[in-house]
Structure formats: C-alpha cells, structure tokens
Coordinates of C-alpha atoms and ligand atoms in Angstrom, one line a residue:
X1 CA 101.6 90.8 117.7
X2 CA 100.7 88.6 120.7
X3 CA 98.9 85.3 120.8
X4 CA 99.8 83.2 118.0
X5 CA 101.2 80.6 120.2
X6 CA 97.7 80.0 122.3
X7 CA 95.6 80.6 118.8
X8 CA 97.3 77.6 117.3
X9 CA 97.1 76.0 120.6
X10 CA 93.3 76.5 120.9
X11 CA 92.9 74.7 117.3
X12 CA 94.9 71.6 118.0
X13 CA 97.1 72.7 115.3
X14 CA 99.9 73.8 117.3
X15 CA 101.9 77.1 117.8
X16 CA 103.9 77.3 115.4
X17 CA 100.7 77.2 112.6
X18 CA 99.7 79.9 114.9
X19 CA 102.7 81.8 114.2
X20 CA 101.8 80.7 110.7
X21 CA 98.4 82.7 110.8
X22 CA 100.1 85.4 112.5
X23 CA 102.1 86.3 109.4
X24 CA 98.1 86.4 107.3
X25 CA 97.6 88.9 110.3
X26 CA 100.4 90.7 109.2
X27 CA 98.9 90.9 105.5
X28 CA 96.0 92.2 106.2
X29 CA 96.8 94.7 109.3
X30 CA 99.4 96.2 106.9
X31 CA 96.9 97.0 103.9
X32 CA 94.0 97.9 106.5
X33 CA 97.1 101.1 107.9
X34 CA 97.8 102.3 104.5
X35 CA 94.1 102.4 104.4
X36 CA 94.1 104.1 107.7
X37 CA 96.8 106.8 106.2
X38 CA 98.8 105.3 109.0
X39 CA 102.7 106.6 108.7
X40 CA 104.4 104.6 110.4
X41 CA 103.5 100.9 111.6
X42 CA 106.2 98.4 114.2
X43 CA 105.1 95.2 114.6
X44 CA 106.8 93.5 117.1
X45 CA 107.7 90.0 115.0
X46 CA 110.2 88.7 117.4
X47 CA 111.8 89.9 120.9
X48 CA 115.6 89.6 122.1
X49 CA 114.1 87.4 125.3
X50 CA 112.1 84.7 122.4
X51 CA 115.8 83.5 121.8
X52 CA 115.0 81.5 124.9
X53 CA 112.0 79.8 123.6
X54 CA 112.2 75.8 122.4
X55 CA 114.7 75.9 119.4
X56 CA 112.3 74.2 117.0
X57 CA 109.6 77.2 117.8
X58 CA 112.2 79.6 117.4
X59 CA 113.5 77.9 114.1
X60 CA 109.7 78.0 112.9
X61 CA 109.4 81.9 113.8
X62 CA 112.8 82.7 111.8
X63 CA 111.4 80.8 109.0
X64 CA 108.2 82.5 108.9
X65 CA 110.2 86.2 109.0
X66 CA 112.1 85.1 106.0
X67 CA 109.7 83.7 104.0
X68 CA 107.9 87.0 104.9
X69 CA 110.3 89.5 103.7
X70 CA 111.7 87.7 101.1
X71 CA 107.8 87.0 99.4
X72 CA 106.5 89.7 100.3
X73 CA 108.8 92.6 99.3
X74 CA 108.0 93.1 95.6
X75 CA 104.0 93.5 96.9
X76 CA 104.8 96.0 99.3
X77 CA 107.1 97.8 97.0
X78 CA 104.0 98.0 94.3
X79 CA 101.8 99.1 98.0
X80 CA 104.6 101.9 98.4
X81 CA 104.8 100.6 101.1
X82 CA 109.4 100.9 102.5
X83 CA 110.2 97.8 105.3
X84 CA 112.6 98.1 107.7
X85 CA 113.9 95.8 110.5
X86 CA 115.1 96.7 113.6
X87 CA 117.0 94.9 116.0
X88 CA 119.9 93.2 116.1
X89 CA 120.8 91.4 112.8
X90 CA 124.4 89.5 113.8
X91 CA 122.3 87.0 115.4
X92 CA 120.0 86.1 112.6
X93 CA 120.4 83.0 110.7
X94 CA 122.6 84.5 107.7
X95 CA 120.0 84.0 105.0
X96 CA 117.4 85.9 107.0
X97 CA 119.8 88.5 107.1
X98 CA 120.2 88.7 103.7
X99 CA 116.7 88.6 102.5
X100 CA 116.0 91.2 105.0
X101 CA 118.6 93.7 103.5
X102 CA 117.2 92.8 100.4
X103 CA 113.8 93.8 101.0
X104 CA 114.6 96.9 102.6
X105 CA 116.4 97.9 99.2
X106 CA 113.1 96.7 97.1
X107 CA 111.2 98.9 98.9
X108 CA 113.7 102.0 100.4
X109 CA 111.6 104.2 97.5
X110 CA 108.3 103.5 99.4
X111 CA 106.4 106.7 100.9
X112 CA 102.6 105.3 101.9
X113 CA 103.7 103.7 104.6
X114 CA 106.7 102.7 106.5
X115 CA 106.6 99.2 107.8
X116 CA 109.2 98.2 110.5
X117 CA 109.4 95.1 112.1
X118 CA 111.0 94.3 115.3
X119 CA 113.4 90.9 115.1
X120 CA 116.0 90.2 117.9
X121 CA 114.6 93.6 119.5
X122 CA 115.0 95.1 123.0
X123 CA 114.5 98.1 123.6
X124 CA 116.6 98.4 126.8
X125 CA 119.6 97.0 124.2
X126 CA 118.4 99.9 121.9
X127 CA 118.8 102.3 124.7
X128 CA 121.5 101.1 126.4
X129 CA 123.6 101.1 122.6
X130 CA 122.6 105.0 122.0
X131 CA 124.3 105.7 125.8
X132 CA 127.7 103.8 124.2
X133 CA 127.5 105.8 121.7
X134 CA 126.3 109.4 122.7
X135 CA 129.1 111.8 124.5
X136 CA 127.6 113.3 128.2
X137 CA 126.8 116.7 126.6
X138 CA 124.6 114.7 123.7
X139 CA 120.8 116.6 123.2
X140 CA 117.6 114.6 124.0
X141 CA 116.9 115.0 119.9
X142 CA 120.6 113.8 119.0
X143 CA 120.4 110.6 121.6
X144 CA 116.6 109.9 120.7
X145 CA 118.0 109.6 117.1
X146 CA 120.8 107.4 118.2
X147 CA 117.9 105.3 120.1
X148 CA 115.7 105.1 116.8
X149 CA 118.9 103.8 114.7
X150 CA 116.6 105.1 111.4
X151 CA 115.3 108.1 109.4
X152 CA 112.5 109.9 109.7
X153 CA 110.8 107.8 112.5
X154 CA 108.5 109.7 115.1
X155 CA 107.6 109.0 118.0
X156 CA 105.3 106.5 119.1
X157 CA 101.5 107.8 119.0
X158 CA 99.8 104.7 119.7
X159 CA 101.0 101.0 121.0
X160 CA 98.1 98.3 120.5
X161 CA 98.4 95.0 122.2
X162 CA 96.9 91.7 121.5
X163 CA 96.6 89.0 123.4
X164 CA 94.9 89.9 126.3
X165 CA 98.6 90.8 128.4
X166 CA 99.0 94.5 129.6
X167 CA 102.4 95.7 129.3
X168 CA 105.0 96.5 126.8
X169 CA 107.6 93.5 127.3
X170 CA 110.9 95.6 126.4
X171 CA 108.8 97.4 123.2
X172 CA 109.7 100.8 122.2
X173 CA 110.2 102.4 125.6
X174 CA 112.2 105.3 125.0
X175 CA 109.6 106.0 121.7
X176 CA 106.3 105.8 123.8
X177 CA 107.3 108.2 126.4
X178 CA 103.6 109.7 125.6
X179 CA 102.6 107.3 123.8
X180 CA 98.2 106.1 124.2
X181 CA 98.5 102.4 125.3
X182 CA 95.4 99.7 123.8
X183 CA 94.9 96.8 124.9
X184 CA 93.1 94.0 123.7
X185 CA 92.0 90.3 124.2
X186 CA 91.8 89.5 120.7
X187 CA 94.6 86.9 119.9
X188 CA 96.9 88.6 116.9
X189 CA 95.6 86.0 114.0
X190 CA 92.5 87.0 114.7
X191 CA 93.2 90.7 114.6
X192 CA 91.3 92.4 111.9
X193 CA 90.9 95.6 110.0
X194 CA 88.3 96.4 112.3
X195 CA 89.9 95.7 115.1
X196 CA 92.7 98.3 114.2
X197 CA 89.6 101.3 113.1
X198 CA 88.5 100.4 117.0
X199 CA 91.7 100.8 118.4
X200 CA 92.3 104.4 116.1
X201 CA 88.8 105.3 117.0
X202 CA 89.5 104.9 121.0
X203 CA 93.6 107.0 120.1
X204 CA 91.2 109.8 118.4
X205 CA 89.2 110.0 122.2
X206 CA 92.0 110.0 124.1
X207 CA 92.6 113.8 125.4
X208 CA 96.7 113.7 124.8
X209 CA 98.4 116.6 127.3
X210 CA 102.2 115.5 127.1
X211 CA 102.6 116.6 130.7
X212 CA 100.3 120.0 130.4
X213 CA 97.0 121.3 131.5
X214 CA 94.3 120.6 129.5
X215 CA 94.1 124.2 128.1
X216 CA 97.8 125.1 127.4
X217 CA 97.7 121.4 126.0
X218 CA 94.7 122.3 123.3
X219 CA 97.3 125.4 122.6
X220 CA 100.7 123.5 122.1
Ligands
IPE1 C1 103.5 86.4 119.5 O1 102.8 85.2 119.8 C2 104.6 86.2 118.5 C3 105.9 86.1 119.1 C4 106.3 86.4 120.3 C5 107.0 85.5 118.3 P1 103.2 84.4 121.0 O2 104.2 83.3 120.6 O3 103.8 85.2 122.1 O4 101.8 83.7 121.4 P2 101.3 83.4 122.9 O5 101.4 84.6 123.7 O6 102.2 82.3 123.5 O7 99.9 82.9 122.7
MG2 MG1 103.0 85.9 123.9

C-alpha cells in the first residue's frame, strides 16, 4: 500500500487524510480478493523503518490501524474473512495491541480469506529472528516456518506495488523467493477492484519456471 502520503498531498488535504483513504482502499481491495478466490492477501500497513517518520504522522497511521481492526473485525468475521498481523507487537501503542489480538480471535474461525497485515514489519528482522532460533542442521521447510511465524501461510505468488516505486522495501523477502513482481503507478487510495483483476490477469501471463526449463517447468 504505497502512496497515501502524496495522494493526500496532491488534494491539499494532507497525508495523513491520505492515509485516511488508504484504509477505504483497504475495504474495498479486501472484498474485491475474496471475490477473486484470493487465499491469502499481506498488505503492508506499516514498515519497521516508518517508526522514523514525523511522530504526529506516525501517531495518525497507528490510529488508523486501530480504529481498523477494532471496527472492522465483526464485518470480516461475517466475510469469513481470519486477520492476522505480523510484525513486531512490543512496540505498538498497548491499545493497538490489544485490539489487534482481539480481532484475530473474532475472526481465527474465518476460511474465505486470510487477511494479514504487516505493522512494525521487516522482513530482514523476520529473517534474522528465524536464524536465533533455528539450530545449524534446521531444514529449509522448518526455518521457512520459523520465518512465516504463522499457520498455513504459502508462499508468496504475487507482490503488487502501488505507487509508482519499484522494489520491495524490506517486504516478504524470504516468501517471494519466486514470487511475479507488479508494479504500478496508481497511488494505493486510488487502487480499485479493477486495478487488482489487471494485476491477476498480467500473474495468469506470466510463464512461472521456479529455476527450470520451460518444459520440465510445464511438468513440475
Ligand atoms: C503508504 O503510503 C503507507 C505507509 C507507508 C504507512 P506512504 O505514506 O508511503 O505514501 P507516500 O509514498 O509518501 O506517498
Ligand atoms: Mg511511500
């Protein structure tokens, strides 16, 4: 989810209102995936290196997550719809903490589609946790689980980019080892349903070979 900041900008309403429309972006993005038969959707709502941003933009982000996941958790429930977050929590104001953990137990029964959101993420801290942990005879399976942190997660298929920038600013990296990568210059609150059929339509033309020649590919 990149460009809220310039989108409220470019209205004269500033970024944090763009932020705001972000989170209607959010809205409609997740019904337009279930929609989609989408399994498994990571928005990327807040990075470890935003900490660094101007406290009163930062303050008006963690808002924005809370009032998210705190208004928003009986509707995805109904959706079937089962939110995680991922990230580091210990640094989260304590009532976004909270409502978070009490979202994810609203909607834990939810099998349509699983929603995770990144919030004080890095995925070079998600990595770099997993090594702490593993022992130095640890499988590629048993550490990619320890990277994930969660259940039944798969890999990465497809990252999507608004926003016009083209790379993956600390996103996922151990998950989108093969994953397609789309890029695009619409700003996230103005990212629509059919914005995300475009982006599926261009994954379903990709010719996907995980390291292989095309034919042994076709076969595996
Ligand atoms: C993405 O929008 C949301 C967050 C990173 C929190 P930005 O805030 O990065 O918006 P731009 O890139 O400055 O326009
Ligand atoms: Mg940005």
């Amino acid at each position: 989810m990149d460009g809220n900041g310039r989108w409220g900008v470019r209205r004269g309403i500033g970024r944090s209102a763009g932020h705001c429309a972000g989170v209607d972006a959010i809205r409609r993005i997740v019904e337009a995936a279930i929609r989609q038969g989408i399994g498994t959707l990571t928005l990327y709502g807040f990075s470890s290196d935003n900490w660094g941003r101007p406290a009163a933009e930062v303050g008006a982000i963690m808002a924005l997550i809370r009032h998210y996941v705190g208004s928003e958790a009986d509707r995805l429930a109904a959706a079937g719809v089962r939110l995680t977050v991922i990230g580091r929590r210990d640094r989260l104001p304590a009532g976004l903490a909270a409502a978070i953990g009490a979202a994810e137990a609203a909607t834990a029964a939810g099998t349509r589609l699983h929603l995770r959101i990144a919030v004080d993420y890095s995925a070079r801290e998600a990595i770099l946790a997993a090594a702490r942990r593993a022992g130095s005879d640890c499988s590629r399976e048993d550490f990619s689980a320890l990277v994930i942190g969660e259940r039944d997660v798969p890999v990465v298929d497809l990252v999507i980019r608004a926003g016009g920038e083209k790379r993956l600013s600390d996103f996922l990296l151990w998950e989108s080892a093969y994953a397609e990568l789309y890029f695009t210059d619409r700003l996230w609150p103005d990212f629509e349903a059919e914005d995300l059929a475009e982006a599926l339509t261009e994954f379903r033309s990709r010719h996907r070979r995980f390291g292989l020649v095309p034919a042994h590919a076709a076969a595996a």
